[in-house]
mmCIF file of C-alpha atoms and ligand atoms in Angstrom:
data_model
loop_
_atom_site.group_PDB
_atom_site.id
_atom_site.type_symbol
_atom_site.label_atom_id
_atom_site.label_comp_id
_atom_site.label_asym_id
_atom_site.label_seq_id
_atom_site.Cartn_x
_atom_site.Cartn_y
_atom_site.Cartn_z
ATOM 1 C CA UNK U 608 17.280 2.206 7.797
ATOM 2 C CA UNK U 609 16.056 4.159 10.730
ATOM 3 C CA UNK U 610 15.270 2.121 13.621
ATOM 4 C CA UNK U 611 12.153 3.460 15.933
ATOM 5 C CA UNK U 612 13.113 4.472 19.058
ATOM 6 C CA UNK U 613 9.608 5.090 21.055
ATOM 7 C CA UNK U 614 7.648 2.413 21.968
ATOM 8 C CA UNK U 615 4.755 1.286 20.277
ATOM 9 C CA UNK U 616 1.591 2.099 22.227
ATOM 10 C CA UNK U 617 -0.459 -0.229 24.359
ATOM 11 C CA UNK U 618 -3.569 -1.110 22.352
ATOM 12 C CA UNK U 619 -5.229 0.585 24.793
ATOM 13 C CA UNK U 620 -3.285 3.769 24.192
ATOM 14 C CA UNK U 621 -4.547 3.959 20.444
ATOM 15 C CA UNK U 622 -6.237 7.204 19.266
ATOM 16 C CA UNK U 623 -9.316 7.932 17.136
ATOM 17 C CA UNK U 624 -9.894 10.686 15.679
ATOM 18 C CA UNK U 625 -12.317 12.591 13.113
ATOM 19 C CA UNK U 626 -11.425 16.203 12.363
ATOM 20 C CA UNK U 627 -8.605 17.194 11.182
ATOM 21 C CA UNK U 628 -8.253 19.598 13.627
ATOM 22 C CA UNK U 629 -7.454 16.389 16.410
ATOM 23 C CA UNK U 630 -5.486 14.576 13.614
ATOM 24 C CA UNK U 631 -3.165 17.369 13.710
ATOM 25 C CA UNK U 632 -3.062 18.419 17.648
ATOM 26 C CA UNK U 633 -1.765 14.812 18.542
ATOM 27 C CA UNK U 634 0.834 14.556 15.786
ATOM 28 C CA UNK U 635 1.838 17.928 16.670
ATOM 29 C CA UNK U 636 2.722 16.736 20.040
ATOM 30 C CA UNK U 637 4.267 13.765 18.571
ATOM 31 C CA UNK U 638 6.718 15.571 16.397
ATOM 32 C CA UNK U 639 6.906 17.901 19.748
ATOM 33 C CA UNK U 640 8.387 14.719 20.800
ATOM 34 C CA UNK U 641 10.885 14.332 18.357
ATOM 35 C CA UNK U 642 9.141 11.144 16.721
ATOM 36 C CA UNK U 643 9.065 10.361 12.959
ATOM 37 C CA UNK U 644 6.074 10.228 11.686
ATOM 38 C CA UNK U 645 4.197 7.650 9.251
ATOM 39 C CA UNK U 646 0.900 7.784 7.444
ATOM 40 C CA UNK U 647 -0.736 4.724 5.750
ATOM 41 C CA UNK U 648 -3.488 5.796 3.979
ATOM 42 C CA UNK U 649 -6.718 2.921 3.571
ATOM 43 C CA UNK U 650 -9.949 2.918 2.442
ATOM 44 C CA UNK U 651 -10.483 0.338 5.418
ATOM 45 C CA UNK U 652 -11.782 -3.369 5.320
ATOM 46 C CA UNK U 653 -8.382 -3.929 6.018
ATOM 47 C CA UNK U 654 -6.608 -6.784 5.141
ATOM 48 C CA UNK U 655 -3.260 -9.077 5.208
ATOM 49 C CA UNK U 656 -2.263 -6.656 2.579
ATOM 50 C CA UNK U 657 -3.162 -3.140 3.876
ATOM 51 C CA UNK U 658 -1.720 -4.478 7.653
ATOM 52 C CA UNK U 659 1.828 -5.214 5.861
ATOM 53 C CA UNK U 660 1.754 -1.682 5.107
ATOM 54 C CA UNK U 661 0.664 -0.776 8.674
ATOM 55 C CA UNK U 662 3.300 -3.340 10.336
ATOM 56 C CA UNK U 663 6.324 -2.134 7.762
ATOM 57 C CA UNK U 664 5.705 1.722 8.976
ATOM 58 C CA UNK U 665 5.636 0.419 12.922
ATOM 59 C CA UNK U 666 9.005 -0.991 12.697
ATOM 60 C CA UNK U 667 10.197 1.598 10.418
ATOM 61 C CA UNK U 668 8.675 4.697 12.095
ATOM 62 C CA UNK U 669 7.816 6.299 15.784
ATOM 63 C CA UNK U 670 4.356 7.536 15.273
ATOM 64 C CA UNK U 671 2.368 5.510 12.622
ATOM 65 C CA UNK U 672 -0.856 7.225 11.212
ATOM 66 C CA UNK U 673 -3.470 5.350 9.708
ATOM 67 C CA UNK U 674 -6.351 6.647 7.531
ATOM 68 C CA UNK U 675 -9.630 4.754 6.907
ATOM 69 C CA UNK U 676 -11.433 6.912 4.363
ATOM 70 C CA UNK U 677 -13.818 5.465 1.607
ATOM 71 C CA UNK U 678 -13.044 8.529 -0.535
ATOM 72 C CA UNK U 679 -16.079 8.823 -2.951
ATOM 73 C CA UNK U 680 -14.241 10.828 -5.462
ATOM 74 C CA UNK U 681 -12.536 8.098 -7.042
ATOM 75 C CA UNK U 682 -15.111 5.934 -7.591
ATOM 76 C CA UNK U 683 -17.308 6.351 -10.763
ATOM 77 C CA UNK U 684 -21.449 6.688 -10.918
ATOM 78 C CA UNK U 685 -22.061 3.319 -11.708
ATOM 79 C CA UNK U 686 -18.645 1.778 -9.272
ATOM 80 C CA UNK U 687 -18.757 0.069 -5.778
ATOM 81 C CA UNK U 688 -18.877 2.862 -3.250
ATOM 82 C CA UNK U 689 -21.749 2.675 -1.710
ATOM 83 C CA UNK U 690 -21.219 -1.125 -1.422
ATOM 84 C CA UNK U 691 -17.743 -1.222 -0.939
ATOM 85 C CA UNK U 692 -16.957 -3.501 2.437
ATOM 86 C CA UNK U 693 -16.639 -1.599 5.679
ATOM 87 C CA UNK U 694 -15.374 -3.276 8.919
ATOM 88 C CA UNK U 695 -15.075 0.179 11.108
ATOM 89 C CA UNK U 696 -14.126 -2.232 14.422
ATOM 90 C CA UNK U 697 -12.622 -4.690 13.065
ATOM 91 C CA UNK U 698 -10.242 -2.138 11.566
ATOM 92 C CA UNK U 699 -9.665 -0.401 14.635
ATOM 93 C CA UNK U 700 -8.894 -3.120 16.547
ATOM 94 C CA UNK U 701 -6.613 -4.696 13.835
ATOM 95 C CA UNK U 702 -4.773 -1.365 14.379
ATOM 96 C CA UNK U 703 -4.360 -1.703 17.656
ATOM 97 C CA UNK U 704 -2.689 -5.074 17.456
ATOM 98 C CA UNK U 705 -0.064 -3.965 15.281
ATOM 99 C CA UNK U 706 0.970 -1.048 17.588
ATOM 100 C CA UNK U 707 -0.809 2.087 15.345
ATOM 101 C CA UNK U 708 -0.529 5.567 17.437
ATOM 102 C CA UNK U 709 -3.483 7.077 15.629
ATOM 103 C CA UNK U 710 -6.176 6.392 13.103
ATOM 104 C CA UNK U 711 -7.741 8.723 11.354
ATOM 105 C CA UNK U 712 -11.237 8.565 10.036
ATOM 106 C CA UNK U 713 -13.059 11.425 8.833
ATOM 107 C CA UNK U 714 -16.388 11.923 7.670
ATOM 108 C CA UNK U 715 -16.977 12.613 3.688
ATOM 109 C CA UNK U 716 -17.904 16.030 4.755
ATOM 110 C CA UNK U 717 -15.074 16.726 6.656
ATOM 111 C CA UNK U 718 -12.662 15.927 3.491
ATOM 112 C CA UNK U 719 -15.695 17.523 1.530
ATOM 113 C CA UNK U 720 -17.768 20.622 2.829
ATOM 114 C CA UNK U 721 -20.314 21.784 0.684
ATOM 115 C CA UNK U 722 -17.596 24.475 -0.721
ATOM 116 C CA UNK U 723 -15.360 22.301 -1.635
ATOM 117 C CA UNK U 724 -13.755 23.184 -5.177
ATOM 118 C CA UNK U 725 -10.156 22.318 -6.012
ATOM 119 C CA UNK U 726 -9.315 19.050 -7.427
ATOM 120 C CA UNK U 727 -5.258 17.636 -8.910
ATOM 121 C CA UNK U 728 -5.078 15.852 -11.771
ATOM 122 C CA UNK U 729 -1.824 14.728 -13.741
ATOM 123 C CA UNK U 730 -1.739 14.975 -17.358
ATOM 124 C CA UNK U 731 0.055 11.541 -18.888
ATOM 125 C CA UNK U 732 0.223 8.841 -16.078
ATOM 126 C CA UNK U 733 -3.436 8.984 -15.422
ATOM 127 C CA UNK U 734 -4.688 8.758 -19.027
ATOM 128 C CA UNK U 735 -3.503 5.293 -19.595
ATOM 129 C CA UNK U 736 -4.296 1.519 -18.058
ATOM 130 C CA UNK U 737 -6.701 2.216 -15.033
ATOM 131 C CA UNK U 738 -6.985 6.052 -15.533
ATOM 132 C CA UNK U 739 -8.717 4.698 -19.341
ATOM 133 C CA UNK U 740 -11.125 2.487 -17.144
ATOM 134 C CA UNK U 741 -12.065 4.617 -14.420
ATOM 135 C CA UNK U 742 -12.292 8.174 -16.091
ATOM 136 C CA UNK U 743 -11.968 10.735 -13.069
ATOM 137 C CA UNK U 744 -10.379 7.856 -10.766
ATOM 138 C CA UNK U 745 -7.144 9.603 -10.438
ATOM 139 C CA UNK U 746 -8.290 12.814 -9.990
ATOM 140 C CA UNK U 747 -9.681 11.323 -6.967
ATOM 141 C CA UNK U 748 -7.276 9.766 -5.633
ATOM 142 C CA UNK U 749 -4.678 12.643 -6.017
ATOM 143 C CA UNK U 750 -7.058 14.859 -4.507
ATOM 144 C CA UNK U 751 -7.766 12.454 -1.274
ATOM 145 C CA UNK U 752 -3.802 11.781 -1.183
ATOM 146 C CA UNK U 753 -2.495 15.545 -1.141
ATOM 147 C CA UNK U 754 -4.994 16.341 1.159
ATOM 148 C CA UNK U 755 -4.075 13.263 3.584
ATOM 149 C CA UNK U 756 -0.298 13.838 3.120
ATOM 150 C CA UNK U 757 -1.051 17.994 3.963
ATOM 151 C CA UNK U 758 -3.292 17.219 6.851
ATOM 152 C CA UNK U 759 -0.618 14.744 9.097
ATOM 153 C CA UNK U 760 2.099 16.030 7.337
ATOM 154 C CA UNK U 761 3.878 12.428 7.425
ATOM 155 C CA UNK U 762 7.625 11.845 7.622
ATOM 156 C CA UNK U 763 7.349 8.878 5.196
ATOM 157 C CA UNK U 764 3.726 7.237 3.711
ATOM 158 C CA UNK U 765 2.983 3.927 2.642
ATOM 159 C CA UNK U 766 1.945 2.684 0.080
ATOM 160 C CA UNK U 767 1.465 -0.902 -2.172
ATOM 161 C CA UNK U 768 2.648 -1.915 -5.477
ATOM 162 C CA UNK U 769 -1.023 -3.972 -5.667
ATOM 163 C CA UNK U 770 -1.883 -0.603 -6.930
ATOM 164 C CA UNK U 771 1.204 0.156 -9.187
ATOM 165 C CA UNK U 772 -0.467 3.091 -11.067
ATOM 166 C CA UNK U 773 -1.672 4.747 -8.434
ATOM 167 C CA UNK U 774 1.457 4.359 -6.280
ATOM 168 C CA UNK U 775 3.173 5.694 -9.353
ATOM 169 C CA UNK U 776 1.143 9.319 -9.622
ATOM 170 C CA UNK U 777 1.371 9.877 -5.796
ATOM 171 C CA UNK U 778 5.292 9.770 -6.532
ATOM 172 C CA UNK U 779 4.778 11.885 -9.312
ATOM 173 C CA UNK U 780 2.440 14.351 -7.719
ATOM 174 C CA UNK U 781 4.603 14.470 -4.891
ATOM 175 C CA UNK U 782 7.650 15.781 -6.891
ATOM 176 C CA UNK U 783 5.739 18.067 -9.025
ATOM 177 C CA UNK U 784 4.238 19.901 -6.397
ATOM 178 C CA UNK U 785 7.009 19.705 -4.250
ATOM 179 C CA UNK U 786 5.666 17.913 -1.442
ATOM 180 C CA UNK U 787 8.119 17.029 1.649
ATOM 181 C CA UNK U 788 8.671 13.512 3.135
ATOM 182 C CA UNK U 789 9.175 9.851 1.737
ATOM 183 C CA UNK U 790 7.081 7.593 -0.250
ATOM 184 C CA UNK U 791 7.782 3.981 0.205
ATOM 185 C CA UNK U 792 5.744 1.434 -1.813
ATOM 186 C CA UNK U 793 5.477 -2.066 -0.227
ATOM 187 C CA UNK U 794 5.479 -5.444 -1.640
ATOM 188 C CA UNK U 795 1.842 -7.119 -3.485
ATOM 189 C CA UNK U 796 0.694 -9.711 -0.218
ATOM 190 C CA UNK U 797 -0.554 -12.914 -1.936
ATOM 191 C CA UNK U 798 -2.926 -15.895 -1.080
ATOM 192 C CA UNK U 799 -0.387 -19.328 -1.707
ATOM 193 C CA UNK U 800 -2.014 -20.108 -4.638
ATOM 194 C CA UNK U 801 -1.251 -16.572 -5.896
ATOM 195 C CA UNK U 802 -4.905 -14.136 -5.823
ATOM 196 C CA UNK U 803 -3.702 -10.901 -5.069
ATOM 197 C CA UNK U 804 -5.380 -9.250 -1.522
ATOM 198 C CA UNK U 805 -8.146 -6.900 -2.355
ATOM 199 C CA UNK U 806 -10.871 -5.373 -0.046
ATOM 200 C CA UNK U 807 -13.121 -6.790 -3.158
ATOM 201 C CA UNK U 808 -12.260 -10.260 -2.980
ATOM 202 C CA UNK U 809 -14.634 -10.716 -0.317
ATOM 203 C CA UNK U 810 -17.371 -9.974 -3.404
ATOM 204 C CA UNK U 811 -15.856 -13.631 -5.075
ATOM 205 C CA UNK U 812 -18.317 -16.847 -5.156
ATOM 206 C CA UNK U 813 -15.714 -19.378 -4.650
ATOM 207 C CA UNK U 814 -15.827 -20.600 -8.864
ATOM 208 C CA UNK U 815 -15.363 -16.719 -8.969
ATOM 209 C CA UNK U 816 -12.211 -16.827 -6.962
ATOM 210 C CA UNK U 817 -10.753 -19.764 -8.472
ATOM 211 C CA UNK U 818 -11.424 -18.269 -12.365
ATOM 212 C CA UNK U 819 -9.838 -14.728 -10.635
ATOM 213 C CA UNK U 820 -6.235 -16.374 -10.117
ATOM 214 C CA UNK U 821 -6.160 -16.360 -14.387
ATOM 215 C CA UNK U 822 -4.845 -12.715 -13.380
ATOM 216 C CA UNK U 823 -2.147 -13.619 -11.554
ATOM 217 C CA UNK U 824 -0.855 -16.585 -13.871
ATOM 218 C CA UNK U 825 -1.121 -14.564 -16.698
ATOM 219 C CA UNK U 826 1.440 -12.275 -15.302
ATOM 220 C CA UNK U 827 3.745 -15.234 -14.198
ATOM 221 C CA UNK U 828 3.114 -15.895 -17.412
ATOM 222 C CA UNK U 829 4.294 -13.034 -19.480
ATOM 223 C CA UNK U 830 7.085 -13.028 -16.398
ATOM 224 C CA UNK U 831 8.322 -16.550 -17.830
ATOM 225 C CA UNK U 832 8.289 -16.036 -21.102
ATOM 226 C CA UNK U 833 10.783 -12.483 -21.069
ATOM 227 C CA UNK U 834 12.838 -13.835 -19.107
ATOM 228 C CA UNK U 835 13.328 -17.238 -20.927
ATOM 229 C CA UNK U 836 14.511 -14.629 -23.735
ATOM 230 C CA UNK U 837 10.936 -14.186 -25.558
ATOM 231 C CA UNK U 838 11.352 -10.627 -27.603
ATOM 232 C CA UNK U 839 7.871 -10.455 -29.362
ATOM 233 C CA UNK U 840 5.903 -8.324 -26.626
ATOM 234 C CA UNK U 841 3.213 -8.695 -28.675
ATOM 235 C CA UNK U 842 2.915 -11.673 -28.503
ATOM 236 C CA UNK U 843 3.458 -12.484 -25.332
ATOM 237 C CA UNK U 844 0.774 -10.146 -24.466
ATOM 238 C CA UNK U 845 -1.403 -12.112 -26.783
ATOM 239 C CA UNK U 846 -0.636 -14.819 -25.121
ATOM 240 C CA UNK U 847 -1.809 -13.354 -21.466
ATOM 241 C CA UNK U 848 -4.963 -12.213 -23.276
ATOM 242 C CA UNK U 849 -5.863 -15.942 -24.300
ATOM 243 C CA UNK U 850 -5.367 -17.066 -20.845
ATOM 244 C CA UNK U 851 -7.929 -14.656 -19.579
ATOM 245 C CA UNK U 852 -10.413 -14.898 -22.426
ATOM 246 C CA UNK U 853 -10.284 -18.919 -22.184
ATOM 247 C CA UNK U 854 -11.021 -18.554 -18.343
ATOM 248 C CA UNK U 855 -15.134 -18.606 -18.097
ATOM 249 C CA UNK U 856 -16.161 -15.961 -15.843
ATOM 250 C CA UNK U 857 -13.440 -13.349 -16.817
ATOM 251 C CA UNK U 858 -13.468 -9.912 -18.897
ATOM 252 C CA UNK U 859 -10.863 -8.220 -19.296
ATOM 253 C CA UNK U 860 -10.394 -4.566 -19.311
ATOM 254 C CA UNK U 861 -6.589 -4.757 -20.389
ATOM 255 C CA UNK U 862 -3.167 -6.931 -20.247
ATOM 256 C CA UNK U 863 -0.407 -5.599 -21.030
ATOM 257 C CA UNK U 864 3.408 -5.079 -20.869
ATOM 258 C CA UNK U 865 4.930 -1.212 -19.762
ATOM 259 C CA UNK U 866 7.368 0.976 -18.978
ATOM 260 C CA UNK U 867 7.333 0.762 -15.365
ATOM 261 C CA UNK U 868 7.930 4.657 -15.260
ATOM 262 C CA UNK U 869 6.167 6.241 -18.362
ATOM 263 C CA UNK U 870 3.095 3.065 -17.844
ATOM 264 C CA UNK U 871 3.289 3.137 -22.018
ATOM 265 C CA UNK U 872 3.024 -0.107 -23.480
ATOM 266 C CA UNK U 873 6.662 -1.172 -24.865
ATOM 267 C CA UNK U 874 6.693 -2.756 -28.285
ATOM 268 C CA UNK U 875 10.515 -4.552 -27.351
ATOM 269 C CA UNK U 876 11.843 -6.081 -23.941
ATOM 270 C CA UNK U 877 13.699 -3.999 -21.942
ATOM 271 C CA UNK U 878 15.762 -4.403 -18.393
ATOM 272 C CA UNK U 879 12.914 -3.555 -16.296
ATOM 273 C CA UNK U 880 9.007 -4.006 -17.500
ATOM 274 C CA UNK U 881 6.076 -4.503 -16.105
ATOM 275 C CA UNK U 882 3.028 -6.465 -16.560
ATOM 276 C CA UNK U 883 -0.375 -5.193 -15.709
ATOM 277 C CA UNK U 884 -3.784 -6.713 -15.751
ATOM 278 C CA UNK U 885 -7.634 -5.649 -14.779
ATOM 279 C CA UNK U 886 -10.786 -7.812 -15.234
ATOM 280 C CA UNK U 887 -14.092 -7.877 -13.904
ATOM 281 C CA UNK U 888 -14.447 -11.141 -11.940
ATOM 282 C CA UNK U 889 -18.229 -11.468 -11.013
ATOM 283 C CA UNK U 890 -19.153 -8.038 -9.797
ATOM 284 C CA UNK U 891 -15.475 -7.859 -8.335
ATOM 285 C CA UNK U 892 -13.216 -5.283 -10.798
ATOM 286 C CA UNK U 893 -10.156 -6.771 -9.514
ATOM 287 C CA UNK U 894 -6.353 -5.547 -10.868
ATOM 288 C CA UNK U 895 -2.651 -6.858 -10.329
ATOM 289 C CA UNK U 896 0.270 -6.466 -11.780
ATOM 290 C CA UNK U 897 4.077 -7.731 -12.040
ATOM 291 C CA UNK U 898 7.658 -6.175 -11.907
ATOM 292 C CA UNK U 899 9.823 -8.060 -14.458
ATOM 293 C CA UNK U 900 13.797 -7.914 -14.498
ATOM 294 C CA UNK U 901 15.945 -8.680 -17.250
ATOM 295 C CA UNK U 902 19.682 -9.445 -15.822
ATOM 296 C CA UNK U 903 21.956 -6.806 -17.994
ATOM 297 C CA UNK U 904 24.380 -8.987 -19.199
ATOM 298 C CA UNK U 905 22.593 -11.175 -21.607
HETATM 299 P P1 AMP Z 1414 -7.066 0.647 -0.307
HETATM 300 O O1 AMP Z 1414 -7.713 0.535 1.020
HETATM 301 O O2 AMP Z 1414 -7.531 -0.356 -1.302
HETATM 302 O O3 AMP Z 1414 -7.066 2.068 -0.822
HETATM 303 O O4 AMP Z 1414 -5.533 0.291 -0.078
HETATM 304 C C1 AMP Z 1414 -4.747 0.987 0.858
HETATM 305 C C2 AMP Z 1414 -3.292 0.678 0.595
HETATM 306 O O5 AMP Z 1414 -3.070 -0.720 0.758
HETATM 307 C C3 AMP Z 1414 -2.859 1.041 -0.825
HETATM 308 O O6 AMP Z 1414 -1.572 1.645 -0.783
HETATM 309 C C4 AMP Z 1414 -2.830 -0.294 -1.508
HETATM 310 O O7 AMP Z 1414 -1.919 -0.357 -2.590
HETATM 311 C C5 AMP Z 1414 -2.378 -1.200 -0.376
HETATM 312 N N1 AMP Z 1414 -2.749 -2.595 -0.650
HETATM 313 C C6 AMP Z 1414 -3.967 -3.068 -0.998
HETATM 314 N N2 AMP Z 1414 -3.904 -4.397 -1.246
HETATM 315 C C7 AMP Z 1414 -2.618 -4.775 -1.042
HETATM 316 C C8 AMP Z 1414 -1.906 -6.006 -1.148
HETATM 317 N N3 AMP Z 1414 -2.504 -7.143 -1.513
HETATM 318 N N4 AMP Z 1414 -0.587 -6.008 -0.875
HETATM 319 C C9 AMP Z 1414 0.056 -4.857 -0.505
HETATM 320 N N5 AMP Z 1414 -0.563 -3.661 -0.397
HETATM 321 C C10 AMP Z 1414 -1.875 -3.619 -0.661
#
């Protein structure tokens, strides 16, 4: 690992920008400077989860860049963005705290003018799990990402394994089209009793929140049961499935068991899997997911 050798700004010293055209003068000069640069791209509202990104790229990097961007392309006609949480200060100043050089938060037309025409998709990894949910999702996201990682140009970006698929296609977008630097995907942050952090958990009643951790067990669940030497994926995926459906409150969209590569569901265990979950909790579409390991010798 690379340790950072300039010093994290005062949290007076912390920039704001809005066009691209300042995004890129300052981390011009910081590169000038010989730093290594870091973006952490957010849609804001910025929580424990979002800041372990934020605080992992200011030990790891010089310069840390941080977007806030509610990027309406990935969210559907009838999805959250016009309602999705937005803490514009709060943000900034949590930031600040953790030592960020610059943030970054452009206007939709900015990212968007009127002209705007060319979109990425990726054939495969976006037609499955979420990308089956949230048709055009991807395509958003990939779009918002390439353009992010093109405008600061980042050494290494963050990003979390909360959002496994979509970490996942930024890899694989980045190798296709060749882009330069490193992606590095950060641990899920957790409540104690397990509830993933999302920006939508704030849209929980507290019955809400407590019938929402049935995601989480049901991953510990399917997690137990592989590696106690269960070798009927079905029916351990059955199994997550009744958890959720017996939980009041709770519809699922999907449960399942994948290739943590390929995201196709596997039919027998294999060394690494991964279990994935979305449900509607409330009005809160919430998602989480699971790495599982198999030791090799068994
Ligand atoms: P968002 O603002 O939801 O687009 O998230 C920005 C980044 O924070 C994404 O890379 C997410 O995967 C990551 N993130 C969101 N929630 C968590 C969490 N609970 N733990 C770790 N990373 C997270």
């Amino acid at each position: 690992m690379r340790f950072a050798t300039a010093a994290r700004p005062s949290t007076a010293d912390m920039l704001v920008v809005r066009s691209v055209e300042d995004a890129r003068r300052e981390i011009a000069a910081a590169r000038a400077r010989g730093e290594e640069i870091a973006l952490v791209p957010t849609m804001g509202a910025l929580h424990a989860g979002h800041l372990s990104l934020v605080q992992t790229a200011c030990e790891e990097c010089d310069f840390v860049a941080v977007s806030i961007f509610v990027n309406p392309s990935q969210f559907g006609p009838n999805e959250d963005f016009d309602k999705y949480p937005r803490a514009f200060e709060a943000d900034l100043q949590a930031c600040r705290e953790c030592g960020v050089n610059l943030v970054f938060a452009p206007d939709v037309s900015t990212i968007y003018p009127d002209t705007f025409s060319t979109f990425v998709e990726l054939e495969g990894l976006s037609d499955v799990l979420e990308g089956r949910c949230r048709p055009g999702h991807f395509r958003g996201v990939a779009t918002v990402v390439l353009k992010l990682l093109n405008i600061v140009q980042p050494d290494v970006s963050y990003f979390g394994r909360k959002d496994y698929q979509q970490q996942a296609i930024i890899r694989r977008m980045c190798r296709d089209l060749d882009m330069p630097g490193e992606i590095r995907t950060c641990d899920t942050v957790r409540e104690l009793d397990g509830l993933a952090l999302s920006s939508r958990n704030r849209y929980l009643s507290d019955d809400e929140r407590i019938a929402a951790l049935s995601l989480s067990k049901c991953l510990k669940l399917a997690k137990q049961r592989l590696t106690a030497g269960e070798t009927d994926v079905e029916l351990v995926r059955r199994e997550m499935l009744a958890l959720l459906n017996k939980t009041r409150g709770v519809a699922v969209d999907y449960a399942t068991i994948a290739d943590p590569d390929s995201l196709a569901d596997i039919t027998a265990p294999q060394l690494e899997m991964i279990a994935l979950v979305a449900a509607k909790v409330g009005r809160a579409r919430l998602i989480d997911n699971l790495p599982i390991h198999l030791p090799a010798d068994r």
